[in-house]
Amino acid sequence: MNKKIVTIALGAALSLSASAALADTLEDVQAKGYLQCGVTPSTPGFASPDENNNWSGIDVDYCRAMAAAIFDDPEAVRFTPLTSKERFTALSSGEIDVLSRTTTWTMSRDTNLGISFTGVMFYDGQGFMVPKDLGVNSALELSDAAVCIESGTTTELNAADYFATNGMNYNPVVFEDQDEVVKAYDDGRCDVFTTDSSALAAERFSLADPDAHKILPQIISKEPLGPSVRQGDDLWFNISRWVYFALLEAEEYGVNQANVDEMLGSENPSVRRLLGVEGEFGSYVGLPGDWAYRVIKHVGNYADVYERNVTPIGIERAGSLNDLWTRGGLQYSPPIR
Amino acid sequence: MAKSQEQLHERRSLSSLIYDPQFRSYAFQILLLLVLVGFGWWIVQNTVTNLQAQNKTTGFDFLSNTAGFDIGFSLVPYSRESTYLEVFYVGILNTLLVAITGIVLATLLGFVLGIARLSSNWIIARLATIYIEIIRNIPLLLQLFFWYFAVLKSMPSVRSSLELVGGAVFLNNRGLYLPNPNANSAFLWVQIAIALVLVGGFFLQRWSIRRVELTGERFPYIPVFLVLLIVVPTVTWFVSGAEWNITYPELNRFNFQGGIQLPPEFVALLFGLVIYTAAFIGETVRAGIVSVSSGQTEAAQSLGLKNNDRLNLVVIPQAMRVIVPPLTSQYLNLTKNSSLAVAIGYPDIVNVFMGTALNQSGKAIEVIFMTMMVYLTLSLLTSMIMNWYNARIALTER
Ligand SMILES: N[C@@H](CCC(=O)N[C@@H](CS)C(=O)NCC(=O)O)C(=O)O
């Protein structure tokens, strides 16, 4: 862990040495030839590496989409696995260019931490998991329980709020690594494991006996998870934000990875603007006209990304907050015009 | 002609200035100082500009803000409404708790190991050697993981806890639960009695040593002291009407409540630190004892000193002079190594303050600075105390 201290100290030192004039992240990234993207070490559905170190997940695909827009190459991205604790220092020190790591958009992070959120890739909420044999059916029965939590998260803060407002005591058992949290829970150190409910669903399958555990019905918080960038670089902020919107805009107008080439011939002006056939929207974000075409060609639209990554971990999209606004969900893009 | 001679003279004095060792050493030191100050100034400038570019504020005002998170183990009252400053205190106290207990236990175990390694009993000496060689050569972090995860896994669950001492003590994978012996206010008298006996014992020892020196007659001050230590407080206990008010740990729906609870994170960290550091202290102690040449023992023998006196008056004082300086570094190591707590979730200062509080408040530079100051202060304090002790036992030349 002394290594961690060194990393943080180095991070702090780096934030000193990168001079303020270097706020042109796009130029830096283009000069490097790749995008450096901070992700979770391993959360199935969001970001996890396979045995050949190929990463997958929606957080990963978002970074690939950015790389596609900038380089026309979804592989021009390197991933930095970060714990919850390390992530913000890594971003503000310049170690990574974009943070796409199951990170909740909150006011303090969006303002006081010197970073800006650019969109909501996944609307989530915090839940609880318990062993079935405890006989607990509601989070309100958890008074005096030992609760396993990852440190440096909103999870920690929400749990404190929830137990305090419901007049319950609890014993927080806090680790810095999700792996350790899961292991400690599996070993019976805690009665309860709490985190974002999507991750809870995914982590259940990494337990020794998934069927012996259940997720309680209560969702105790709003966790809009999305990418963020350093404050003070408006162009980079716009790129990050509009790459996300392009994923949604494409889905709304029926442009997907399979049909994007056909769609180049579409008569629909919205599609023509999105794909750069009409207008020069790319130049507004310092990119070529076909920036969004590249994103859809290489990575797909939001539905493609969701089905590829989140559907397999068993989280239904239809009827959820993550459905497109046209079907009653919250995923909504301002028009490209 | 005269002019050129003057020039020559001037040049000579300039070159002699360059070759003048005193001038050179000053010049280089001033140069180095300028470079350092310049570097420091540049760093501060850059930090401020960069933080401003990211719209970040600096300063220590955040310390009075509500922290908003809970801490699982704290020696002082703490809740989510406490401030970051209180997080800082909780962290320092938890670090001190594990460091001080660790230093005491590691010293005891270390002295036993060091003496055992020199034992004439082959098995004891071998066992001590094996212990030291194994423990010294495995990284501490791995040992901590072992103590935490391997041992935690082998413990019974809450509902099938091990009952010890007739149901007063419980051991399970949530920790060790002991009865809490709360005494009533009359217990203060007992504490005063103990303190008096301790002070009295100190004077008794000085008096009896002086007596030996003057008259050669021995006074058995150790047994007398021990008897007093038991009798006086016991009598005070009954006379003052002190009473125990013991609370026992009790199982409710999920966990044991009441009594004293030692979380496994604390126990594992303490075990890991003590067992690891004791191996090094053992070697220090052995080196100290071996460093006293056998001629000293023989000389003491020929003076007719008894076995105990030979150790107490001749060997140990000389060995301590060799032992104390490296012992100090071991104490410093133990304190600093306690920051590995973060790996197994014990809420020490690095975990709760430099970890969680830093992350939640975003004040990296301020928090890291404060944490460094804590370790610096602890280290300097330890060094100061040990140096004072070292000076006391140092060779006094007559
Ligand atoms: N959304 C919360 C929690 C983020 C978080 O820690 N997520 C967990 C599970 S969703 C994670 O990614 N853990 C992976 C790891 O740290 O290894 C936040 O932003 O503070």
mmCIF file of C-alpha atoms in Angstrom, chain A:
data_model
loop_
_atom_site.group_PDB
_atom_site.id
_atom_site.type_symbol
_atom_site.label_atom_id
_atom_site.label_comp_id
_atom_site.label_asym_id
_atom_site.label_seq_id
_atom_site.Cartn_x
_atom_site.Cartn_y
_atom_site.Cartn_z
ATOM 1 C CA MET A 1 0.000 0.000 0.000
ATOM 2 C CA ASN A 2 3.037 2.162 0.282
ATOM 3 C CA LYS A 3 2.859 1.957 -3.479
ATOM 4 C CA LYS A 4 -0.570 3.551 -3.355
ATOM 5 C CA ILE A 5 0.810 6.404 -1.314
ATOM 6 C CA VAL A 6 3.504 6.904 -3.881
ATOM 7 C CA THR A 7 0.924 6.849 -6.679
ATOM 8 C CA ILE A 8 -1.195 9.450 -4.977
ATOM 9 C CA ALA A 9 1.810 11.587 -4.116
ATOM 10 C CA LEU A 10 3.073 11.259 -7.669
ATOM 11 C CA GLY A 11 -0.369 12.119 -8.918
ATOM 12 C CA ALA A 12 -0.344 15.218 -6.789
ATOM 13 C CA ALA A 13 3.144 16.053 -7.990
ATOM 14 C CA LEU A 14 2.128 15.491 -11.609
ATOM 15 C CA SER A 15 -0.777 17.843 -11.249
ATOM 16 C CA LEU A 16 1.869 20.372 -10.376
ATOM 17 C CA SER A 17 4.175 19.755 -13.258
ATOM 18 C CA ALA A 18 1.667 19.634 -16.122
ATOM 19 C CA SER A 19 1.632 23.297 -16.840
ATOM 20 C CA ALA A 20 -1.649 25.128 -17.042
ATOM 21 C CA ALA A 21 -1.085 26.062 -20.646
ATOM 22 C CA LEU A 22 -1.536 22.380 -21.539
ATOM 23 C CA ALA A 23 -5.302 22.503 -21.262
ATOM 24 C CA ASP A 24 -5.739 21.383 -24.881
ATOM 25 C CA THR A 25 -6.528 17.745 -24.210
ATOM 26 C CA LEU A 26 -7.596 16.994 -27.794
ATOM 27 C CA GLU A 27 -4.246 18.144 -29.132
ATOM 28 C CA ASP A 28 -2.397 16.130 -26.499
ATOM 29 C CA VAL A 29 -4.426 13.017 -27.238
ATOM 30 C CA GLN A 30 -3.902 13.370 -30.976
ATOM 31 C CA ALA A 31 -0.182 13.822 -30.444
ATOM 32 C CA LYS A 32 -0.040 10.711 -28.241
ATOM 33 C CA GLY A 33 -2.042 8.727 -30.776
ATOM 34 C CA TYR A 34 -4.367 7.151 -28.229
ATOM 35 C CA LEU A 35 -6.900 7.978 -25.542
ATOM 36 C CA GLN A 36 -6.147 7.121 -21.905
ATOM 37 C CA CYS A 37 -9.331 6.060 -20.212
ATOM 38 C CA GLY A 38 -9.940 5.305 -16.503
ATOM 39 C CA VAL A 39 -12.254 2.338 -15.859
ATOM 40 C CA THR A 40 -13.171 -0.020 -13.009
ATOM 41 C CA PRO A 41 -10.791 -2.939 -12.472
ATOM 42 C CA SER A 42 -13.552 -5.452 -12.941
ATOM 43 C CA THR A 43 -17.292 -4.865 -12.916
ATOM 44 C CA PRO A 44 -19.021 -7.132 -15.445
ATOM 45 C CA GLY A 45 -21.235 -5.146 -17.811
ATOM 46 C CA PHE A 46 -19.339 -1.900 -17.163
ATOM 47 C CA ALA A 47 -15.668 -2.693 -17.585
ATOM 48 C CA SER A 48 -13.824 -5.964 -17.226
ATOM 49 C CA PRO A 49 -10.876 -7.502 -19.031
ATOM 50 C CA ASP A 50 -10.958 -11.055 -20.408
ATOM 51 C CA GLU A 51 -8.002 -13.415 -20.116
ATOM 52 C CA ASN A 52 -6.337 -11.767 -23.141
ATOM 53 C CA ASN A 53 -6.756 -8.340 -21.583
ATOM 54 C CA ASN A 54 -9.476 -7.354 -24.040
ATOM 55 C CA TRP A 55 -11.758 -5.009 -22.202
ATOM 56 C CA SER A 56 -15.531 -4.948 -22.514
ATOM 57 C CA GLY A 57 -18.471 -3.157 -20.890
ATOM 58 C CA ILE A 58 -20.469 0.014 -21.506
ATOM 59 C CA ASP A 59 -17.894 2.200 -19.796
ATOM 60 C CA VAL A 60 -15.280 0.650 -22.054
ATOM 61 C CA ASP A 61 -17.417 1.070 -25.163
ATOM 62 C CA TYR A 62 -17.909 4.717 -24.355
ATOM 63 C CA CYS A 63 -14.125 5.182 -24.433
ATOM 64 C CA ARG A 64 -13.916 3.226 -27.668
ATOM 65 C CA ALA A 65 -16.584 5.530 -29.097
ATOM 66 C CA MET A 66 -14.465 8.550 -28.210
ATOM 67 C CA ALA A 67 -11.400 6.924 -29.744
ATOM 68 C CA ALA A 68 -13.418 6.133 -32.873
ATOM 69 C CA ALA A 69 -14.565 9.755 -33.163
ATOM 70 C CA ILE A 70 -11.031 11.090 -32.771
ATOM 71 C CA PHE A 71 -8.905 8.476 -34.529
ATOM 72 C CA ASP A 72 -11.393 6.458 -36.607
ATOM 73 C CA ASP A 73 -10.000 3.556 -34.611
ATOM 74 C CA PRO A 74 -11.863 2.111 -31.586
ATOM 75 C CA GLU A 75 -8.663 0.390 -30.496
ATOM 76 C CA ALA A 76 -6.741 3.642 -30.085
ATOM 77 C CA VAL A 77 -7.496 3.637 -26.385
ATOM 78 C CA ARG A 78 -5.606 2.409 -23.328
ATOM 79 C CA PHE A 79 -7.373 1.498 -20.130
ATOM 80 C CA THR A 80 -6.253 2.379 -16.621
ATOM 81 C CA PRO A 81 -8.051 0.313 -13.981
ATOM 82 C CA LEU A 82 -8.708 2.507 -10.951
ATOM 83 C CA THR A 83 -10.207 1.977 -7.515
ATOM 84 C CA SER A 84 -12.976 4.306 -6.412
ATOM 85 C CA LYS A 85 -10.498 6.121 -4.226
ATOM 86 C CA GLU A 86 -7.908 6.733 -6.919
ATOM 87 C CA ARG A 87 -10.148 7.784 -9.774
ATOM 88 C CA PHE A 88 -10.501 11.547 -9.245
ATOM 89 C CA THR A 89 -6.830 12.109 -8.486
ATOM 90 C CA ALA A 90 -5.996 10.166 -11.638
ATOM 91 C CA LEU A 91 -8.234 12.415 -13.716
ATOM 92 C CA SER A 92 -7.198 15.745 -12.252
ATOM 93 C CA SER A 93 -3.504 14.904 -12.373
ATOM 94 C CA GLY A 94 -3.752 14.172 -16.099
ATOM 95 C CA GLU A 95 -2.911 10.495 -15.768
ATOM 96 C CA ILE A 96 -6.091 9.763 -17.739
ATOM 97 C CA ASP A 97 -7.936 11.840 -20.338
ATOM 98 C CA VAL A 98 -11.441 10.715 -19.493
ATOM 99 C CA LEU A 99 -12.918 8.920 -16.497
ATOM 100 C CA SER A 100 -15.532 6.356 -17.451
ATOM 101 C CA ARG A 101 -15.823 4.335 -14.286
ATOM 102 C CA THR A 102 -19.296 3.673 -12.843
ATOM 103 C CA THR A 103 -19.018 7.143 -11.369
ATOM 104 C CA THR A 104 -22.043 8.877 -9.936
ATOM 105 C CA TRP A 105 -22.715 12.426 -11.052
ATOM 106 C CA THR A 106 -23.056 14.496 -7.883
ATOM 107 C CA MET A 107 -22.948 18.216 -7.296
ATOM 108 C CA SER A 108 -19.745 18.237 -5.258
ATOM 109 C CA ARG A 109 -17.884 16.105 -7.770
ATOM 110 C CA ASP A 110 -19.180 18.159 -10.699
ATOM 111 C CA THR A 111 -18.074 21.429 -9.140
ATOM 112 C CA ASN A 112 -15.687 21.289 -6.217
ATOM 113 C CA LEU A 113 -13.577 18.362 -7.439
ATOM 114 C CA GLY A 114 -12.489 20.175 -10.575
ATOM 115 C CA ILE A 115 -14.159 17.732 -12.949
ATOM 116 C CA SER A 116 -17.267 17.917 -15.134
ATOM 117 C CA PHE A 117 -19.684 15.150 -15.989
ATOM 118 C CA THR A 118 -20.630 14.932 -19.623
ATOM 119 C CA GLY A 119 -23.578 12.544 -19.655
ATOM 120 C CA VAL A 120 -25.342 9.604 -18.006
ATOM 121 C CA MET A 121 -24.416 6.303 -19.569
ATOM 122 C CA PHE A 122 -26.452 4.368 -17.025
ATOM 123 C CA TYR A 123 -29.125 5.390 -14.515
ATOM 124 C CA ASP A 124 -28.537 3.280 -11.442
ATOM 125 C CA GLY A 125 -29.441 3.225 -7.760
ATOM 126 C CA GLN A 126 -27.936 1.715 -4.646
ATOM 127 C CA GLY A 127 -29.184 -1.640 -3.384
ATOM 128 C CA PHE A 128 -28.427 -4.269 -0.743
ATOM 129 C CA MET A 129 -27.532 -7.924 -1.051
ATOM 130 C CA VAL A 130 -27.907 -10.397 1.836
ATOM 131 C CA PRO A 131 -27.473 -14.124 2.295
ATOM 132 C CA LYS A 132 -30.893 -15.768 1.961
ATOM 133 C CA ASP A 133 -30.514 -17.678 5.217
ATOM 134 C CA LEU A 134 -30.495 -14.447 7.233
ATOM 135 C CA GLY A 135 -34.234 -14.309 6.598
ATOM 136 C CA VAL A 136 -34.170 -10.587 5.840
ATOM 137 C CA ASN A 137 -36.795 -9.299 3.401
ATOM 138 C CA SER A 138 -36.418 -5.552 3.648
ATOM 139 C CA ALA A 139 -33.569 -3.115 4.112
ATOM 140 C CA LEU A 140 -35.489 -1.688 7.059
ATOM 141 C CA GLU A 141 -34.729 -4.873 8.999
ATOM 142 C CA LEU A 142 -30.980 -4.282 8.795
ATOM 143 C CA SER A 143 -30.531 -2.515 12.132
ATOM 144 C CA ASP A 144 -27.196 -3.483 13.799
ATOM 145 C CA ALA A 145 -25.998 -5.344 10.731
ATOM 146 C CA ALA A 146 -22.374 -5.336 9.561
ATOM 147 C CA VAL A 147 -22.266 -3.803 6.084
ATOM 148 C CA CYS A 148 -19.482 -4.323 3.516
ATOM 149 C CA ILE A 149 -18.788 -1.148 1.503
ATOM 150 C CA GLU A 150 -16.191 0.157 -0.930
ATOM 151 C CA SER A 151 -14.471 3.331 0.266
ATOM 152 C CA GLY A 152 -14.407 6.641 -1.561
ATOM 153 C CA THR A 153 -17.853 6.071 -3.021
ATOM 154 C CA THR A 154 -21.293 7.598 -2.874
ATOM 155 C CA THR A 155 -22.253 4.154 -1.568
ATOM 156 C CA GLU A 156 -20.534 4.986 1.695
ATOM 157 C CA LEU A 157 -22.353 8.295 2.021
ATOM 158 C CA ASN A 158 -25.764 6.915 1.034
ATOM 159 C CA ALA A 159 -25.479 4.087 3.536
ATOM 160 C CA ALA A 160 -24.658 6.579 6.302
ATOM 161 C CA ASP A 161 -27.676 8.700 5.288
ATOM 162 C CA TYR A 162 -30.035 5.757 4.983
ATOM 163 C CA PHE A 163 -29.240 4.171 8.332
ATOM 164 C CA ALA A 164 -29.289 7.542 10.092
ATOM 165 C CA THR A 165 -32.623 8.649 8.621
ATOM 166 C CA ASN A 166 -34.220 5.327 9.519
ATOM 167 C CA GLY A 167 -32.837 5.437 13.037
ATOM 168 C CA MET A 168 -30.821 2.237 12.587
ATOM 169 C CA ASN A 169 -27.303 1.419 13.741
ATOM 170 C CA TYR A 170 -24.874 -0.440 11.548
ATOM 171 C CA ASN A 171 -21.247 -1.382 11.472
ATOM 172 C CA PRO A 172 -19.529 -0.303 8.250
ATOM 173 C CA VAL A 173 -16.718 -2.590 7.095
ATOM 174 C CA VAL A 174 -14.931 -0.592 4.453
ATOM 175 C CA PHE A 175 -12.375 -1.714 1.870
ATOM 176 C CA GLU A 176 -10.667 0.100 -0.928
ATOM 177 C CA ASP A 177 -10.937 -2.735 -3.440
ATOM 178 C CA GLN A 178 -14.210 -4.115 -4.697
ATOM 179 C CA ASP A 179 -12.588 -7.572 -4.766
ATOM 180 C CA GLU A 180 -11.882 -7.375 -1.066
ATOM 181 C CA VAL A 181 -15.391 -6.159 -0.342
ATOM 182 C CA VAL A 182 -16.834 -9.144 -2.181
ATOM 183 C CA LYS A 183 -14.412 -11.563 -0.552
ATOM 184 C CA ALA A 184 -15.118 -10.246 2.932
ATOM 185 C CA TYR A 185 -18.860 -10.506 2.302
ATOM 186 C CA ASP A 186 -18.487 -14.012 0.933
ATOM 187 C CA ASP A 187 -16.433 -15.014 3.991
ATOM 188 C CA GLY A 188 -19.190 -13.811 6.296
ATOM 189 C CA ARG A 189 -17.398 -10.733 7.640
ATOM 190 C CA CYS A 190 -20.581 -8.748 6.924
ATOM 191 C CA ASP A 191 -24.289 -9.462 6.798
ATOM 192 C CA VAL A 192 -24.887 -7.107 3.919
ATOM 193 C CA PHE A 193 -23.102 -6.023 0.764
ATOM 194 C CA THR A 194 -24.158 -2.699 -0.687
ATOM 195 C CA THR A 195 -23.248 -0.917 -3.921
ATOM 196 C CA ASP A 196 -24.912 0.231 -7.159
ATOM 197 C CA SER A 197 -27.622 -2.331 -7.832
ATOM 198 C CA SER A 198 -26.380 -3.118 -11.348
ATOM 199 C CA ALA A 199 -22.965 -4.020 -9.971
ATOM 200 C CA LEU A 200 -24.676 -5.986 -7.215
ATOM 201 C CA ALA A 201 -26.438 -8.090 -9.830
ATOM 202 C CA ALA A 202 -23.176 -8.642 -11.678
ATOM 203 C CA GLU A 203 -21.103 -9.366 -8.567
ATOM 204 C CA ARG A 204 -23.608 -11.934 -7.323
ATOM 205 C CA PHE A 205 -22.277 -14.306 -9.948
ATOM 206 C CA SER A 206 -18.754 -14.006 -8.588
ATOM 207 C CA LEU A 207 -19.810 -15.360 -5.183
ATOM 208 C CA ALA A 208 -19.123 -18.937 -4.184
ATOM 209 C CA ASP A 209 -22.832 -19.783 -4.269
ATOM 210 C CA PRO A 210 -24.866 -17.095 -6.092
ATOM 211 C CA ASP A 211 -28.174 -18.786 -5.307
ATOM 212 C CA ALA A 212 -27.625 -18.406 -1.581
ATOM 213 C CA HIS A 213 -27.877 -14.619 -1.864
ATOM 214 C CA LYS A 214 -30.620 -12.220 -2.769
ATOM 215 C CA ILE A 215 -30.967 -8.531 -3.544
ATOM 216 C CA LEU A 216 -33.403 -6.594 -1.375
ATOM 217 C CA PRO A 217 -36.173 -4.618 -3.087
ATOM 218 C CA GLN A 218 -35.180 -1.181 -1.723
ATOM 219 C CA ILE A 219 -33.238 1.181 -3.950
ATOM 220 C CA ILE A 220 -31.950 3.870 -1.612
ATOM 221 C CA SER A 221 -30.364 6.413 -3.940
ATOM 222 C CA LYS A 222 -30.047 7.951 -7.391
ATOM 223 C CA GLU A 223 -26.819 6.925 -9.084
ATOM 224 C CA PRO A 224 -26.534 8.523 -12.505
ATOM 225 C CA LEU A 225 -23.302 6.931 -13.756
ATOM 226 C CA GLY A 226 -21.439 8.739 -16.476
ATOM 227 C CA PRO A 227 -18.122 9.862 -17.927
ATOM 228 C CA SER A 228 -16.292 12.943 -16.680
ATOM 229 C CA VAL A 229 -13.404 15.165 -17.793
ATOM 230 C CA ARG A 230 -11.204 17.808 -16.190
ATOM 231 C CA GLN A 231 -12.654 21.271 -15.854
ATOM 232 C CA GLY A 232 -11.099 24.069 -17.837
ATOM 233 C CA ASP A 233 -11.059 22.495 -21.309
ATOM 234 C CA ASP A 234 -14.367 23.289 -22.991
ATOM 235 C CA LEU A 235 -13.550 21.678 -26.320
ATOM 236 C CA TRP A 236 -12.699 18.368 -24.694
ATOM 237 C CA PHE A 237 -15.824 18.590 -22.560
ATOM 238 C CA ASN A 238 -17.914 19.088 -25.719
ATOM 239 C CA ILE A 239 -16.340 16.140 -27.491
ATOM 240 C CA SER A 240 -16.996 13.897 -24.516
ATOM 241 C CA ARG A 241 -20.571 15.071 -24.190
ATOM 242 C CA TRP A 242 -21.506 14.908 -27.878
ATOM 243 C CA VAL A 243 -20.029 11.470 -28.398
ATOM 244 C CA TYR A 244 -22.490 10.331 -25.745
ATOM 245 C CA PHE A 245 -25.353 12.209 -27.410
ATOM 246 C CA ALA A 246 -24.423 10.755 -30.787
ATOM 247 C CA LEU A 247 -25.003 7.263 -29.373
ATOM 248 C CA LEU A 248 -28.541 8.274 -28.372
ATOM 249 C CA GLU A 249 -29.305 10.344 -31.443
ATOM 250 C CA ALA A 250 -28.322 7.395 -33.635
ATOM 251 C CA GLU A 251 -30.639 5.073 -31.769
ATOM 252 C CA GLU A 252 -33.501 7.548 -31.937
ATOM 253 C CA TYR A 253 -33.246 7.810 -35.739
ATOM 254 C CA GLY A 254 -32.708 4.095 -36.232
ATOM 255 C CA VAL A 255 -29.058 4.270 -37.222
ATOM 256 C CA ASN A 256 -27.127 1.301 -35.872
ATOM 257 C CA GLN A 257 -23.845 -0.473 -36.406
ATOM 258 C CA ALA A 258 -25.383 -2.802 -38.994
ATOM 259 C CA ASN A 259 -27.105 -0.205 -41.175
ATOM 260 C CA VAL A 260 -24.930 2.863 -40.801
ATOM 261 C CA ASP A 261 -23.489 2.618 -44.315
ATOM 262 C CA GLU A 262 -26.951 2.402 -45.870
ATOM 263 C CA MET A 263 -28.061 5.281 -43.730
ATOM 264 C CA LEU A 264 -25.467 7.501 -45.376
ATOM 265 C CA GLY A 265 -27.982 7.677 -48.213
ATOM 266 C CA SER A 266 -30.904 8.534 -45.947
ATOM 267 C CA GLU A 267 -33.208 11.412 -46.838
ATOM 268 C CA ASN A 268 -33.904 12.228 -43.181
ATOM 269 C CA PRO A 269 -32.146 15.530 -42.403
ATOM 270 C CA SER A 270 -31.513 14.488 -38.785
ATOM 271 C CA VAL A 271 -29.683 11.411 -39.973
ATOM 272 C CA ARG A 272 -27.825 13.379 -42.625
ATOM 273 C CA ARG A 273 -26.639 15.904 -40.029
ATOM 274 C CA LEU A 274 -25.653 13.139 -37.590
ATOM 275 C CA LEU A 275 -23.607 11.280 -40.173
ATOM 276 C CA GLY A 276 -21.958 14.421 -41.505
ATOM 277 C CA VAL A 277 -23.612 14.268 -44.918
ATOM 278 C CA GLU A 278 -25.091 17.679 -44.269
ATOM 279 C CA GLY A 279 -23.573 20.550 -42.281
ATOM 280 C CA GLU A 280 -20.214 20.707 -40.613
ATOM 281 C CA PHE A 281 -21.037 19.676 -37.082
ATOM 282 C CA GLY A 282 -17.754 17.826 -36.626
ATOM 283 C CA SER A 283 -15.809 21.054 -36.938
ATOM 284 C CA TYR A 284 -17.721 22.452 -33.939
ATOM 285 C CA VAL A 285 -15.984 19.894 -31.762
ATOM 286 C CA GLY A 286 -12.642 20.013 -33.532
ATOM 287 C CA LEU A 287 -13.232 16.725 -35.359
ATOM 288 C CA PRO A 288 -13.795 15.645 -38.978
ATOM 289 C CA GLY A 289 -17.343 15.724 -40.403
ATOM 290 C CA ASP A 290 -17.820 11.968 -40.131
ATOM 291 C CA TRP A 291 -17.058 11.844 -36.357
ATOM 292 C CA ALA A 292 -20.442 10.348 -35.458
ATOM 293 C CA TYR A 293 -20.406 7.995 -38.436
ATOM 294 C CA ARG A 294 -17.132 6.592 -37.078
ATOM 295 C CA VAL A 295 -18.654 6.121 -33.645
ATOM 296 C CA ILE A 296 -21.634 4.185 -34.971
ATOM 297 C CA LYS A 297 -19.597 2.243 -37.507
ATOM 298 C CA HIS A 298 -17.074 1.023 -34.928
ATOM 299 C CA VAL A 299 -19.047 0.876 -31.702
ATOM 300 C CA GLY A 300 -22.743 1.135 -32.585
ATOM 301 C CA ASN A 301 -25.554 3.195 -31.096
ATOM 302 C CA TYR A 302 -26.651 3.174 -27.437
ATOM 303 C CA ALA A 303 -28.888 0.132 -27.937
ATOM 304 C CA ASP A 304 -26.032 -1.814 -29.565
ATOM 305 C CA VAL A 305 -23.763 -0.943 -26.646
ATOM 306 C CA TYR A 306 -26.391 -1.826 -24.057
ATOM 307 C CA GLU A 307 -27.323 -5.144 -25.608
ATOM 308 C CA ARG A 308 -23.724 -6.146 -26.030
ATOM 309 C CA ASN A 309 -22.764 -5.428 -22.411
ATOM 310 C CA VAL A 310 -25.603 -4.954 -19.975
ATOM 311 C CA THR A 311 -28.241 -7.379 -21.283
ATOM 312 C CA PRO A 312 -25.888 -10.354 -20.642
ATOM 313 C CA ILE A 313 -25.665 -9.526 -16.916
ATOM 314 C CA GLY A 314 -29.442 -9.784 -16.757
ATOM 315 C CA ILE A 315 -30.577 -6.183 -16.523
ATOM 316 C CA GLU A 316 -33.608 -5.602 -18.714
ATOM 317 C CA ARG A 317 -33.672 -2.288 -20.569
ATOM 318 C CA ALA A 318 -37.285 -2.091 -21.711
ATOM 319 C CA GLY A 319 -39.321 -0.038 -19.264
ATOM 320 C CA SER A 320 -36.259 0.971 -17.224
ATOM 321 C CA LEU A 321 -34.833 4.450 -16.766
ATOM 322 C CA ASN A 322 -32.229 3.589 -19.353
ATOM 323 C CA ASP A 323 -34.733 3.174 -22.159
ATOM 324 C CA LEU A 324 -34.906 5.868 -24.804
ATOM 325 C CA TRP A 325 -37.200 8.797 -23.975
ATOM 326 C CA THR A 326 -39.448 7.873 -26.914
ATOM 327 C CA ARG A 327 -40.286 4.671 -25.032
ATOM 328 C CA GLY A 328 -40.678 6.318 -21.644
ATOM 329 C CA GLY A 329 -37.103 6.149 -20.420
ATOM 330 C CA LEU A 330 -34.696 8.942 -19.481
ATOM 331 C CA GLN A 331 -32.108 8.567 -22.239
ATOM 332 C CA TYR A 332 -32.554 11.712 -24.277
ATOM 333 C CA SER A 333 -30.282 13.661 -26.576
ATOM 334 C CA PRO A 334 -30.671 17.310 -27.545
ATOM 335 C CA PRO A 335 -30.960 17.594 -31.319
ATOM 336 C CA ILE A 336 -27.913 17.788 -33.531
ATOM 337 C CA ARG A 337 -28.590 20.870 -35.541
#
